[in-house]
mmCIF file with all atom_site columns, C-alpha atoms and ligand atoms in Angstrom:
data_model
loop_
_atom_site.group_PDB
_atom_site.id
_atom_site.type_symbol
_atom_site.label_atom_id
_atom_site.label_alt_id
_atom_site.label_comp_id
_atom_site.label_asym_id
_atom_site.label_entity_id
_atom_site.label_seq_id
_atom_site.pdbx_PDB_ins_code
_atom_site.Cartn_x
_atom_site.Cartn_y
_atom_site.Cartn_z
_atom_site.occupancy
_atom_site.B_iso_or_equiv
_atom_site.pdbx_formal_charge
_atom_site.auth_seq_id
_atom_site.auth_comp_id
_atom_site.auth_asym_id
_atom_site.auth_atom_id
_atom_site.pdbx_PDB_model_num
ATOM   1   C CA  . MET A 1 1   ? -48.897 13.006 -2.524  1.00 89.00 ? 932  MET A CA  1
ATOM   2   C CA  . THR A 1 2   ? -47.641 13.405 1.023   1.00 94.00 ? 933  THR A CA  1
ATOM   3   C CA  . THR A 1 3   ? -49.557 12.914 4.254   1.00 96.00 ? 934  THR A CA  1
ATOM   4   C CA  . LEU A 1 4   ? -47.961 14.044 7.521   1.00 98.00 ? 935  LEU A CA  1
ATOM   5   C CA  . LYS A 1 5   ? -48.819 13.588 11.174  1.00 98.00 ? 936  LYS A CA  1
ATOM   6   C CA  . THR A 1 6   ? -47.861 16.321 13.639  1.00 98.00 ? 937  THR A CA  1
ATOM   7   C CA  . GLU A 1 7   ? -48.182 16.104 17.399  1.00 98.00 ? 938  GLU A CA  1
ATOM   8   C CA  . ARG A 1 8   ? -51.942 16.779 17.321  1.00 98.00 ? 939  ARG A CA  1
ATOM   9   C CA  . LEU A 1 9   ? -52.971 16.959 13.669  1.00 98.00 ? 940  LEU A CA  1
ATOM   10  C CA  . CYS A 1 10  ? -53.135 15.005 10.446  1.00 98.00 ? 941  CYS A CA  1
ATOM   11  C CA  . LEU A 1 11  ? -52.190 16.846 7.235   1.00 98.00 ? 942  LEU A CA  1
ATOM   12  C CA  . ARG A 1 12  ? -53.481 15.151 4.121   1.00 98.00 ? 943  ARG A CA  1
ATOM   13  C CA  . PRO A 1 13  ? -54.340 16.237 0.574   1.00 98.00 ? 944  PRO A CA  1
ATOM   14  C CA  . LEU A 1 14  ? -57.938 17.368 0.168   1.00 98.00 ? 945  LEU A CA  1
ATOM   15  C CA  . VAL A 1 15  ? -60.260 15.185 -1.929  1.00 98.00 ? 946  VAL A CA  1
ATOM   16  C CA  . ALA A 1 16  ? -63.631 15.876 -3.559  1.00 97.00 ? 947  ALA A CA  1
ATOM   17  C CA  . GLY A 1 17  ? -65.441 14.363 -0.577  1.00 98.00 ? 948  GLY A CA  1
ATOM   18  C CA  . ASP A 1 18  ? -64.022 17.119 1.668   1.00 98.00 ? 949  ASP A CA  1
ATOM   19  C CA  . ALA A 1 19  ? -65.712 19.902 -0.312  1.00 98.00 ? 950  ALA A CA  1
ATOM   20  C CA  . GLU A 1 20  ? -68.635 20.554 2.042   1.00 98.00 ? 951  GLU A CA  1
ATOM   21  C CA  . ALA A 1 21  ? -66.499 20.636 5.197   1.00 98.00 ? 952  ALA A CA  1
ATOM   22  C CA  . TYR A 1 22  ? -63.833 22.684 3.425   1.00 98.00 ? 953  TYR A CA  1
ATOM   23  C CA  . ALA A 1 23  ? -66.392 25.246 2.208   1.00 98.00 ? 954  ALA A CA  1
ATOM   24  C CA  . ALA A 1 24  ? -67.573 25.695 5.806   1.00 98.00 ? 955  ALA A CA  1
ATOM   25  C CA  . VAL A 1 25  ? -64.037 26.784 6.733   1.00 98.00 ? 956  VAL A CA  1
ATOM   26  C CA  . ARG A 1 26  ? -62.844 28.556 3.577   1.00 97.00 ? 957  ARG A CA  1
ATOM   27  C CA  . CYS A 1 27  ? -66.055 30.570 3.156   1.00 96.00 ? 958  CYS A CA  1
ATOM   28  C CA  . HIS A 1 28  ? -66.692 31.303 6.838   1.00 97.00 ? 959  HIS A CA  1
ATOM   29  C CA  . PRO A 1 29  ? -66.965 35.119 6.957   1.00 96.00 ? 960  PRO A CA  1
ATOM   30  C CA  . LYS A 1 30  ? -64.243 35.462 9.618   1.00 98.00 ? 961  LYS A CA  1
ATOM   31  C CA  . VAL A 1 31  ? -61.879 33.439 7.417   1.00 98.00 ? 962  VAL A CA  1
ATOM   32  C CA  . ALA A 1 32  ? -62.901 34.600 3.925   1.00 96.00 ? 963  ALA A CA  1
ATOM   33  C CA  . LYS A 1 33  ? -62.343 38.276 4.812   1.00 95.00 ? 964  LYS A CA  1
ATOM   34  C CA  . TRP A 1 34  ? -58.579 37.654 4.837   1.00 96.00 ? 965  TRP A CA  1
ATOM   35  C CA  . LEU A 1 35  ? -58.326 35.496 1.687   1.00 95.00 ? 966  LEU A CA  1
ATOM   36  C CA  . PRO A 1 36  ? -58.735 36.074 -2.069  1.00 91.00 ? 967  PRO A CA  1
ATOM   37  C CA  . PRO A 1 37  ? -62.465 35.883 -2.883  1.00 89.00 ? 968  PRO A CA  1
ATOM   38  C CA  . VAL A 1 38  ? -63.945 32.639 -4.216  1.00 88.00 ? 969  VAL A CA  1
ATOM   39  C CA  . ALA A 1 39  ? -66.562 33.102 -6.927  1.00 87.00 ? 970  ALA A CA  1
ATOM   40  C CA  . GLY A 1 40  ? -69.998 31.493 -6.897  1.00 92.00 ? 971  GLY A CA  1
ATOM   41  C CA  . GLU A 1 41  ? -71.621 28.878 -4.704  1.00 95.00 ? 972  GLU A CA  1
ATOM   42  C CA  . PRO A 1 42  ? -69.183 27.924 -1.884  1.00 95.00 ? 973  PRO A CA  1
ATOM   43  C CA  . VAL A 1 43  ? -69.139 24.101 -2.229  1.00 97.00 ? 974  VAL A CA  1
ATOM   44  C CA  . GLU A 1 44  ? -68.827 24.342 -6.013  1.00 96.00 ? 975  GLU A CA  1
ATOM   45  C CA  . ALA A 1 45  ? -66.109 26.995 -5.687  1.00 96.00 ? 976  ALA A CA  1
ATOM   46  C CA  . VAL A 1 46  ? -63.977 24.969 -3.267  1.00 97.00 ? 977  VAL A CA  1
ATOM   47  C CA  . ARG A 1 47  ? -64.312 21.918 -5.538  1.00 97.00 ? 978  ARG A CA  1
ATOM   48  C CA  . GLY A 1 48  ? -62.359 24.030 -8.024  1.00 96.00 ? 979  GLY A CA  1
ATOM   49  C CA  . THR A 1 49  ? -59.761 24.846 -5.356  1.00 97.00 ? 980  THR A CA  1
ATOM   50  C CA  . ILE A 1 50  ? -59.415 21.160 -4.429  1.00 98.00 ? 981  ILE A CA  1
ATOM   51  C CA  . GLY A 1 51  ? -58.940 20.378 -8.124  1.00 98.00 ? 982  GLY A CA  1
ATOM   52  C CA  . ARG A 1 52  ? -56.173 23.004 -8.403  1.00 97.00 ? 983  ARG A CA  1
ATOM   53  C CA  . PHE A 1 53  ? -54.459 21.593 -5.334  1.00 98.00 ? 984  PHE A CA  1
ATOM   54  C CA  . ALA A 1 54  ? -54.673 18.067 -6.837  1.00 98.00 ? 985  ALA A CA  1
ATOM   55  C CA  . ALA A 1 55  ? -53.037 19.343 -10.038 1.00 98.00 ? 986  ALA A CA  1
ATOM   56  C CA  . ALA A 1 56  ? -50.258 20.982 -7.988  1.00 98.00 ? 987  ALA A CA  1
ATOM   57  C CA  . TRP A 1 57  ? -49.633 17.713 -6.110  1.00 98.00 ? 988  TRP A CA  1
ATOM   58  C CA  . GLN A 1 58  ? -49.079 16.022 -9.465  1.00 97.00 ? 989  GLN A CA  1
ATOM   59  C CA  . GLU A 1 59  ? -47.035 18.818 -10.994 1.00 97.00 ? 990  GLU A CA  1
ATOM   60  C CA  . ARG A 1 60  ? -44.836 19.937 -8.081  1.00 96.00 ? 991  ARG A CA  1
ATOM   61  C CA  . ARG A 1 61  ? -45.187 17.276 -5.365  1.00 96.00 ? 992  ARG A CA  1
ATOM   62  C CA  . TYR A 1 62  ? -46.688 19.816 -2.968  1.00 98.00 ? 993  TYR A CA  1
ATOM   63  C CA  . ALA A 1 63  ? -49.866 21.789 -2.365  1.00 98.00 ? 994  ALA A CA  1
ATOM   64  C CA  . PRO A 1 64  ? -51.730 22.954 0.735   1.00 98.00 ? 995  PRO A CA  1
ATOM   65  C CA  . TRP A 1 65  ? -53.054 20.119 2.905   1.00 98.00 ? 996  TRP A CA  1
ATOM   66  C CA  . GLY A 1 66  ? -56.389 19.725 4.601   1.00 98.00 ? 997  GLY A CA  1
ATOM   67  C CA  . VAL A 1 67  ? -55.803 20.014 8.359   1.00 98.00 ? 998  VAL A CA  1
ATOM   68  C CA  . PHE A 1 68  ? -57.600 17.351 10.393  1.00 98.00 ? 999  PHE A CA  1
ATOM   69  C CA  . LEU A 1 69  ? -58.112 17.163 14.126  1.00 98.00 ? 1000 LEU A CA  1
ATOM   70  C CA  . GLU A 1 70  ? -59.431 13.720 15.080  1.00 96.00 ? 1001 GLU A CA  1
ATOM   71  C CA  . ASP A 1 71  ? -60.812 13.228 11.543  1.00 94.00 ? 1002 ASP A CA  1
ATOM   72  C CA  . ARG A 1 72  ? -62.537 16.646 11.556  1.00 98.00 ? 1003 ARG A CA  1
ATOM   73  C CA  . LEU A 1 73  ? -61.460 19.132 8.885   1.00 98.00 ? 1004 LEU A CA  1
ATOM   74  C CA  . ILE A 1 74  ? -60.480 22.335 10.709  1.00 98.00 ? 1005 ILE A CA  1
ATOM   75  C CA  . GLY A 1 75  ? -58.700 24.185 7.920   1.00 98.00 ? 1006 GLY A CA  1
ATOM   76  C CA  . HIS A 1 76  ? -56.033 24.203 5.271   1.00 98.00 ? 1007 HIS A CA  1
ATOM   77  C CA  . GLY A 1 77  ? -52.336 24.856 5.492   1.00 98.00 ? 1008 GLY A CA  1
ATOM   78  C CA  . GLY A 1 78  ? -49.030 24.090 3.854   1.00 98.00 ? 1009 GLY A CA  1
ATOM   79  C CA  . LEU A 1 79  ? -46.967 24.960 0.825   1.00 98.00 ? 1010 LEU A CA  1
ATOM   80  C CA  . ASN A 1 80  ? -48.265 26.675 -2.282  1.00 98.00 ? 1011 ASN A CA  1
ATOM   81  C CA  . PHE A 1 81  ? -46.310 27.679 -5.385  1.00 98.00 ? 1012 PHE A CA  1
ATOM   82  C CA  . VAL A 1 82  ? -47.204 31.232 -6.482  1.00 97.00 ? 1013 VAL A CA  1
ATOM   83  C CA  . PRO A 1 83  ? -46.404 31.841 -10.182 1.00 96.00 ? 1014 PRO A CA  1
ATOM   84  C CA  . GLU A 1 84  ? -46.708 35.639 -9.792  1.00 96.00 ? 1015 GLU A CA  1
ATOM   85  C CA  . PHE A 1 85  ? -43.616 35.561 -7.524  1.00 98.00 ? 1016 PHE A CA  1
ATOM   86  C CA  . ASP A 1 86  ? -42.043 32.369 -8.898  1.00 98.00 ? 1017 ASP A CA  1
ATOM   87  C CA  . LYS A 1 87  ? -41.665 31.253 -5.284  1.00 98.00 ? 1018 LYS A CA  1
ATOM   88  C CA  . THR A 1 88  ? -43.343 29.036 -2.681  1.00 98.00 ? 1019 THR A CA  1
ATOM   89  C CA  . GLU A 1 89  ? -45.446 30.395 0.158   1.00 98.00 ? 1020 GLU A CA  1
ATOM   90  C CA  . VAL A 1 90  ? -46.523 28.813 3.397   1.00 98.00 ? 1021 VAL A CA  1
ATOM   91  C CA  . LEU A 1 91  ? -50.175 29.495 4.143   1.00 98.00 ? 1022 LEU A CA  1
ATOM   92  C CA  . TRP A 1 92  ? -52.824 28.685 6.733   1.00 98.00 ? 1023 TRP A CA  1
ATOM   93  C CA  . ALA A 1 93  ? -56.491 29.252 7.500   1.00 98.00 ? 1024 ALA A CA  1
ATOM   94  C CA  . LEU A 1 94  ? -58.461 27.602 10.282  1.00 98.00 ? 1025 LEU A CA  1
ATOM   95  C CA  . HIS A 1 95  ? -62.106 27.574 11.302  1.00 98.00 ? 1026 HIS A CA  1
ATOM   96  C CA  . PRO A 1 96  ? -62.572 30.148 14.106  1.00 98.00 ? 1027 PRO A CA  1
ATOM   97  C CA  . ASP A 1 97  ? -63.457 27.304 16.516  1.00 98.00 ? 1028 ASP A CA  1
ATOM   98  C CA  . ALA A 1 98  ? -59.860 26.081 16.081  1.00 98.00 ? 1029 ALA A CA  1
ATOM   99  C CA  . TRP A 1 99  ? -58.098 29.399 16.728  1.00 98.00 ? 1030 TRP A CA  1
ATOM   100 C CA  . GLY A 1 100 ? -56.071 29.910 19.882  1.00 98.00 ? 1031 GLY A CA  1
ATOM   101 C CA  . HIS A 1 101 ? -54.602 26.404 20.234  1.00 98.00 ? 1032 HIS A CA  1
ATOM   102 C CA  . GLY A 1 102 ? -51.363 26.747 18.292  1.00 98.00 ? 1033 GLY A CA  1
ATOM   103 C CA  . TYR A 1 103 ? -52.635 24.580 15.425  1.00 98.00 ? 1034 TYR A CA  1
ATOM   104 C CA  . ALA A 1 104 ? -51.677 27.022 12.631  1.00 98.00 ? 1035 ALA A CA  1
ATOM   105 C CA  . THR A 1 105 ? -48.128 27.274 13.948  1.00 98.00 ? 1036 THR A CA  1
ATOM   106 C CA  . GLU A 1 106 ? -47.962 23.474 14.260  1.00 98.00 ? 1037 GLU A CA  1
ATOM   107 C CA  . VAL A 1 107 ? -49.071 23.022 10.632  1.00 98.00 ? 1038 VAL A CA  1
ATOM   108 C CA  . ALA A 1 108 ? -46.745 25.703 9.310   1.00 98.00 ? 1039 ALA A CA  1
ATOM   109 C CA  . ARG A 1 109 ? -43.741 24.364 11.223  1.00 98.00 ? 1040 ARG A CA  1
ATOM   110 C CA  . ALA A 1 110 ? -44.317 20.933 9.653   1.00 98.00 ? 1041 ALA A CA  1
ATOM   111 C CA  . ALA A 1 111 ? -44.724 22.557 6.238   1.00 98.00 ? 1042 ALA A CA  1
ATOM   112 C CA  . LEU A 1 112 ? -41.446 24.470 6.556   1.00 98.00 ? 1043 LEU A CA  1
ATOM   113 C CA  . ALA A 1 113 ? -39.582 21.359 7.725   1.00 98.00 ? 1044 ALA A CA  1
ATOM   114 C CA  . HIS A 1 114 ? -40.997 19.462 4.735   1.00 98.00 ? 1045 HIS A CA  1
ATOM   115 C CA  . GLY A 1 115 ? -40.232 22.307 2.306   1.00 98.00 ? 1046 GLY A CA  1
ATOM   116 C CA  . PHE A 1 116 ? -36.647 22.836 3.399   1.00 98.00 ? 1047 PHE A CA  1
ATOM   117 C CA  . GLY A 1 117 ? -35.977 19.189 4.263   1.00 96.00 ? 1048 GLY A CA  1
ATOM   118 C CA  . SER A 1 118 ? -37.616 16.855 1.745   1.00 96.00 ? 1049 SER A CA  1
ATOM   119 C CA  . LEU A 1 119 ? -38.314 19.342 -1.056  1.00 97.00 ? 1050 LEU A CA  1
ATOM   120 C CA  . LYS A 1 120 ? -35.017 21.241 -0.722  1.00 97.00 ? 1051 LYS A CA  1
ATOM   121 C CA  . LEU A 1 121 ? -36.613 24.637 -1.304  1.00 98.00 ? 1052 LEU A CA  1
ATOM   122 C CA  . ASP A 1 122 ? -34.282 27.626 -0.933  1.00 98.00 ? 1053 ASP A CA  1
ATOM   123 C CA  . LEU A 1 123 ? -36.773 30.167 0.405   1.00 98.00 ? 1054 LEU A CA  1
ATOM   124 C CA  . ILE A 1 124 ? -40.353 30.175 1.677   1.00 98.00 ? 1055 ILE A CA  1
ATOM   125 C CA  . PHE A 1 125 ? -42.452 33.322 2.058   1.00 98.00 ? 1056 PHE A CA  1
ATOM   126 C CA  . ALA A 1 126 ? -45.757 34.296 3.624   1.00 98.00 ? 1057 ALA A CA  1
ATOM   127 C CA  . ILE A 1 127 ? -47.959 37.273 2.773   1.00 98.00 ? 1058 ILE A CA  1
ATOM   128 C CA  . THR A 1 128 ? -50.962 38.825 4.429   1.00 98.00 ? 1059 THR A CA  1
ATOM   129 C CA  . LEU A 1 129 ? -52.898 42.034 4.837   1.00 97.00 ? 1060 LEU A CA  1
ATOM   130 C CA  . PRO A 1 130 ? -51.174 44.589 7.086   1.00 97.00 ? 1061 PRO A CA  1
ATOM   131 C CA  . ASP A 1 131 ? -53.976 44.407 9.661   1.00 97.00 ? 1062 ASP A CA  1
ATOM   132 C CA  . ASN A 1 132 ? -53.966 40.588 9.867   1.00 98.00 ? 1063 ASN A CA  1
ATOM   133 C CA  . LEU A 1 133 ? -52.015 40.546 13.090  1.00 98.00 ? 1064 LEU A CA  1
ATOM   134 C CA  . ALA A 1 134 ? -52.962 36.937 13.968  1.00 98.00 ? 1065 ALA A CA  1
ATOM   135 C CA  . SER A 1 135 ? -51.375 35.713 10.751  1.00 98.00 ? 1066 SER A CA  1
ATOM   136 C CA  . GLN A 1 136 ? -48.265 37.867 11.234  1.00 98.00 ? 1067 GLN A CA  1
ATOM   137 C CA  . ALA A 1 137 ? -47.937 36.481 14.772  1.00 98.00 ? 1068 ALA A CA  1
ATOM   138 C CA  . VAL A 1 138 ? -47.747 32.978 13.240  1.00 98.00 ? 1069 VAL A CA  1
ATOM   139 C CA  . MET A 1 139 ? -45.052 34.198 10.820  1.00 98.00 ? 1070 MET A CA  1
ATOM   140 C CA  . LYS A 1 140 ? -42.985 35.664 13.645  1.00 98.00 ? 1071 LYS A CA  1
ATOM   141 C CA  . ARG A 1 141 ? -43.371 32.549 15.825  1.00 97.00 ? 1072 ARG A CA  1
ATOM   142 C CA  . LEU A 1 142 ? -41.969 30.518 12.924  1.00 97.00 ? 1073 LEU A CA  1
ATOM   143 C CA  . GLY A 1 143 ? -38.951 32.791 12.539  1.00 97.00 ? 1074 GLY A CA  1
ATOM   144 C CA  . LEU A 1 144 ? -39.943 34.498 9.293   1.00 98.00 ? 1075 LEU A CA  1
ATOM   145 C CA  . THR A 1 145 ? -38.681 38.072 8.861   1.00 98.00 ? 1076 THR A CA  1
ATOM   146 C CA  . TYR A 1 146 ? -40.624 41.056 7.499   1.00 98.00 ? 1077 TYR A CA  1
ATOM   147 C CA  . ARG A 1 147 ? -39.038 42.311 4.245   1.00 98.00 ? 1078 ARG A CA  1
ATOM   148 C CA  . ARG A 1 148 ? -41.334 44.594 2.268   1.00 98.00 ? 1079 ARG A CA  1
ATOM   149 C CA  . ARG A 1 149 ? -44.795 45.458 0.925   1.00 98.00 ? 1080 ARG A CA  1
ATOM   150 C CA  . VAL A 1 150 ? -46.059 43.859 -2.320  1.00 98.00 ? 1081 VAL A CA  1
ATOM   151 C CA  . ASP A 1 151 ? -49.189 43.740 -4.475  1.00 97.00 ? 1082 ASP A CA  1
ATOM   152 C CA  . TYR A 1 152 ? -50.917 40.400 -5.090  1.00 94.00 ? 1083 TYR A CA  1
ATOM   153 C CA  . LYS A 1 153 ? -54.137 39.760 -7.036  1.00 90.00 ? 1084 LYS A CA  1
ATOM   154 C CA  . SER A 1 154 ? -56.760 42.176 -5.709  1.00 86.00 ? 1085 SER A CA  1
ATOM   155 C CA  . PHE A 1 155 ? -54.616 43.071 -2.677  1.00 91.00 ? 1086 PHE A CA  1
ATOM   156 C CA  . THR A 1 156 ? -52.284 46.066 -2.708  1.00 93.00 ? 1087 THR A CA  1
ATOM   157 C CA  . ASP A 1 157 ? -49.514 46.907 -0.293  1.00 95.00 ? 1088 ASP A CA  1
ATOM   158 C CA  . ILE A 1 158 ? -49.599 43.632 1.652   1.00 97.00 ? 1089 ILE A CA  1
ATOM   159 C CA  . VAL A 1 159 ? -46.796 42.526 3.961   1.00 98.00 ? 1090 VAL A CA  1
ATOM   160 C CA  . TRP A 1 160 ? -44.169 39.993 2.865   1.00 98.00 ? 1091 TRP A CA  1
ATOM   161 C CA  . TYR A 1 161 ? -42.227 37.842 5.337   1.00 98.00 ? 1092 TYR A CA  1
ATOM   162 C CA  . ASP A 1 162 ? -39.781 35.096 4.429   1.00 98.00 ? 1093 ASP A CA  1
ATOM   163 C CA  . ILE A 1 163 ? -37.095 32.709 5.627   1.00 98.00 ? 1094 ILE A CA  1
ATOM   164 C CA  . ASP A 1 164 ? -34.373 30.926 3.658   1.00 98.00 ? 1095 ASP A CA  1
ATOM   165 C CA  . ARG A 1 165 ? -33.122 27.403 4.207   1.00 97.00 ? 1096 ARG A CA  1
ATOM   166 C CA  . GLU A 1 166 ? -29.918 28.496 5.907   1.00 97.00 ? 1097 GLU A CA  1
ATOM   167 C CA  . ALA A 1 167 ? -31.802 30.565 8.472   1.00 97.00 ? 1098 ALA A CA  1
ATOM   168 C CA  . TRP A 1 168 ? -34.324 27.756 9.018   1.00 96.00 ? 1099 TRP A CA  1
ATOM   169 C CA  . LEU A 1 169 ? -31.605 25.168 9.608   1.00 94.00 ? 1100 LEU A CA  1
ATOM   170 C CA  . ALA A 1 170 ? -29.715 27.523 11.939  1.00 94.00 ? 1101 ALA A CA  1
ATOM   171 C CA  . ARG A 1 171 ? -32.720 27.879 14.254  1.00 89.00 ? 1102 ARG A CA  1
HETATM 172 C C1  . COA B 2 .   ? -54.261 33.220 11.047  1.00 72.36 ? 603  COA B C1  1
HETATM 173 C C2  . COA B 2 .   ? -54.818 32.127 11.961  1.00 72.36 ? 603  COA B C2  1
HETATM 174 C C3  . COA B 2 .   ? -54.617 30.769 11.328  1.00 72.36 ? 603  COA B C3  1
HETATM 175 C C4  . COA B 2 .   ? -54.075 32.206 13.291  1.00 72.36 ? 603  COA B C4  1
HETATM 176 O O1  . COA B 2 .   ? -54.643 31.282 14.197  1.00 72.36 ? 603  COA B O1  1
HETATM 177 P P1  . COA B 2 .   ? -54.157 31.258 15.714  1.00 72.36 ? 603  COA B P1  1
HETATM 178 O O2  . COA B 2 .   ? -54.969 30.243 16.401  1.00 72.36 ? 603  COA B O2  1
HETATM 179 O O3  . COA B 2 .   ? -54.131 32.645 16.266  1.00 72.36 ? 603  COA B O3  1
HETATM 180 O O4  . COA B 2 .   ? -52.645 30.835 15.573  1.00 72.36 ? 603  COA B O4  1
HETATM 181 P P2  . COA B 2 .   ? -51.950 29.567 16.192  1.00 72.36 ? 603  COA B P2  1
HETATM 182 O O5  . COA B 2 .   ? -52.638 28.360 15.729  1.00 72.36 ? 603  COA B O5  1
HETATM 183 O O6  . COA B 2 .   ? -50.493 29.674 15.935  1.00 72.36 ? 603  COA B O6  1
HETATM 184 O O7  . COA B 2 .   ? -52.260 29.722 17.746  1.00 72.36 ? 603  COA B O7  1
HETATM 185 C C5  . COA B 2 .   ? -51.608 30.691 18.534  1.00 72.36 ? 603  COA B C5  1
HETATM 186 C C6  . COA B 2 .   ? -52.466 30.997 19.724  1.00 72.36 ? 603  COA B C6  1
HETATM 187 O O8  . COA B 2 .   ? -52.801 29.781 20.389  1.00 72.36 ? 603  COA B O8  1
HETATM 188 C C7  . COA B 2 .   ? -52.387 29.850 21.768  1.00 72.36 ? 603  COA B C7  1
HETATM 189 N N1  . COA B 2 .   ? -52.128 28.478 22.208  1.00 72.36 ? 603  COA B N1  1
HETATM 190 C C8  . COA B 2 .   ? -52.951 27.768 23.014  1.00 72.36 ? 603  COA B C8  1
HETATM 191 N N2  . COA B 2 .   ? -52.479 26.538 23.196  1.00 72.36 ? 603  COA B N2  1
HETATM 192 C C9  . COA B 2 .   ? -51.324 26.447 22.505  1.00 72.36 ? 603  COA B C9  1
HETATM 193 C C10 . COA B 2 .   ? -50.377 25.417 22.312  1.00 72.36 ? 603  COA B C10 1
HETATM 194 N N3  . COA B 2 .   ? -50.540 24.216 22.852  1.00 72.36 ? 603  COA B N3  1
HETATM 195 N N4  . COA B 2 .   ? -49.323 25.650 21.512  1.00 72.36 ? 603  COA B N4  1
HETATM 196 C C11 . COA B 2 .   ? -49.134 26.858 20.956  1.00 72.36 ? 603  COA B C11 1
HETATM 197 N N5  . COA B 2 .   ? -50.014 27.887 21.101  1.00 72.36 ? 603  COA B N5  1
HETATM 198 C C12 . COA B 2 .   ? -51.102 27.687 21.881  1.00 72.36 ? 603  COA B C12 1
HETATM 199 C C13 . COA B 2 .   ? -51.221 30.807 21.726  1.00 72.36 ? 603  COA B C13 1
HETATM 200 O O9  . COA B 2 .   ? -50.979 31.383 22.994  1.00 72.36 ? 603  COA B O9  1
HETATM 201 C C14 . COA B 2 .   ? -51.731 31.858 20.754  1.00 72.36 ? 603  COA B C14 1
HETATM 202 O O10 . COA B 2 .   ? -52.710 32.644 21.348  1.00 72.36 ? 603  COA B O10 1
HETATM 203 P P3  . COA B 2 .   ? -52.610 34.259 21.335  1.00 72.36 ? 603  COA B P3  1
HETATM 204 O O11 . COA B 2 .   ? -52.703 34.662 19.869  1.00 72.36 ? 603  COA B O11 1
HETATM 205 O O12 . COA B 2 .   ? -53.787 34.665 22.129  1.00 72.36 ? 603  COA B O12 1
HETATM 206 O O13 . COA B 2 .   ? -51.291 34.568 21.910  1.00 72.36 ? 603  COA B O13 1
HETATM 207 C C15 . COA B 2 .   ? -56.338 32.342 12.208  1.00 72.36 ? 603  COA B C15 1
HETATM 208 O O14 . COA B 2 .   ? -56.519 33.585 12.802  1.00 72.36 ? 603  COA B O14 1
HETATM 209 C C16 . COA B 2 .   ? -57.146 32.253 10.911  1.00 72.36 ? 603  COA B C16 1
HETATM 210 O O15 . COA B 2 .   ? -57.419 31.183 10.395  1.00 72.36 ? 603  COA B O15 1
HETATM 211 N N6  . COA B 2 .   ? -57.579 33.445 10.416  1.00 72.36 ? 603  COA B N6  1
HETATM 212 C C17 . COA B 2 .   ? -58.405 33.527 9.214   1.00 72.36 ? 603  COA B C17 1
HETATM 213 C C18 . COA B 2 .   ? -57.677 33.114 7.960   1.00 72.36 ? 603  COA B C18 1
HETATM 214 C C19 . COA B 2 .   ? -56.382 33.877 7.804   1.00 72.36 ? 603  COA B C19 1
HETATM 215 O O16 . COA B 2 .   ? -56.255 35.024 8.173   1.00 72.36 ? 603  COA B O16 1
HETATM 216 N N7  . COA B 2 .   ? -55.403 33.181 7.208   1.00 72.36 ? 603  COA B N7  1
HETATM 217 C C20 . COA B 2 .   ? -54.159 33.787 6.894   1.00 72.36 ? 603  COA B C20 1
HETATM 218 C C21 . COA B 2 .   ? -54.264 34.555 5.653   1.00 72.36 ? 603  COA B C21 1
HETATM 219 S S1  . COA B 2 .   ? -52.693 35.220 5.237   1.00 72.36 ? 603  COA B S1  1
#
């Protein structure tokens, strides 16, 4: 498992003890409205998510990190393999108190550098709902390019951005 430090943040794998703080972010109404629904009681539900991330760390050597600002969990972000597309996405979600500081872009930039650098991935994508302009602004700041609309889980016609390693290295 990989832990990274960025200029202002610590990115480390989530553990069971993070469940309560993670549920407060992941299930915050202003965050949850943009993400696939989690079923059941929030802390119990995110325990399942943390377990899936732990399995991905073992299986693939990457999974989304918990994002920590001075030891406080403010969100999740990083690389996530999506079997439906057989590709790796970069994702992010922060507690509303942490919006507007450039933290999501900072996390995602570190994730892309790790994905293209250490993990040698060929392409990384990001998807979101068409009206999630804040998330698309992060994608554009990172240099991802809009390609098409796709369906994913319960979401139809969502926007797909991506960047390949060559384009990332040429930036
Ligand atoms: C998507 C999301 C992570 C974007 O957060 P964000 O704070 O807007 O994005 P960033 O962290 O990149 O911050 C950029 C903002 O910080 C500002 N900022 C302030 N200080 C900054 C700094 N030091 N460096 C960079 N940007 C800074 C930028 O000007 C920009 O503000 P603007 O949007 O008013 O122009 C956030 O809206 C979120 O968690 N939403 C709910 C979950 C979600 O939608 N996840 C994505 C699902 S696909």
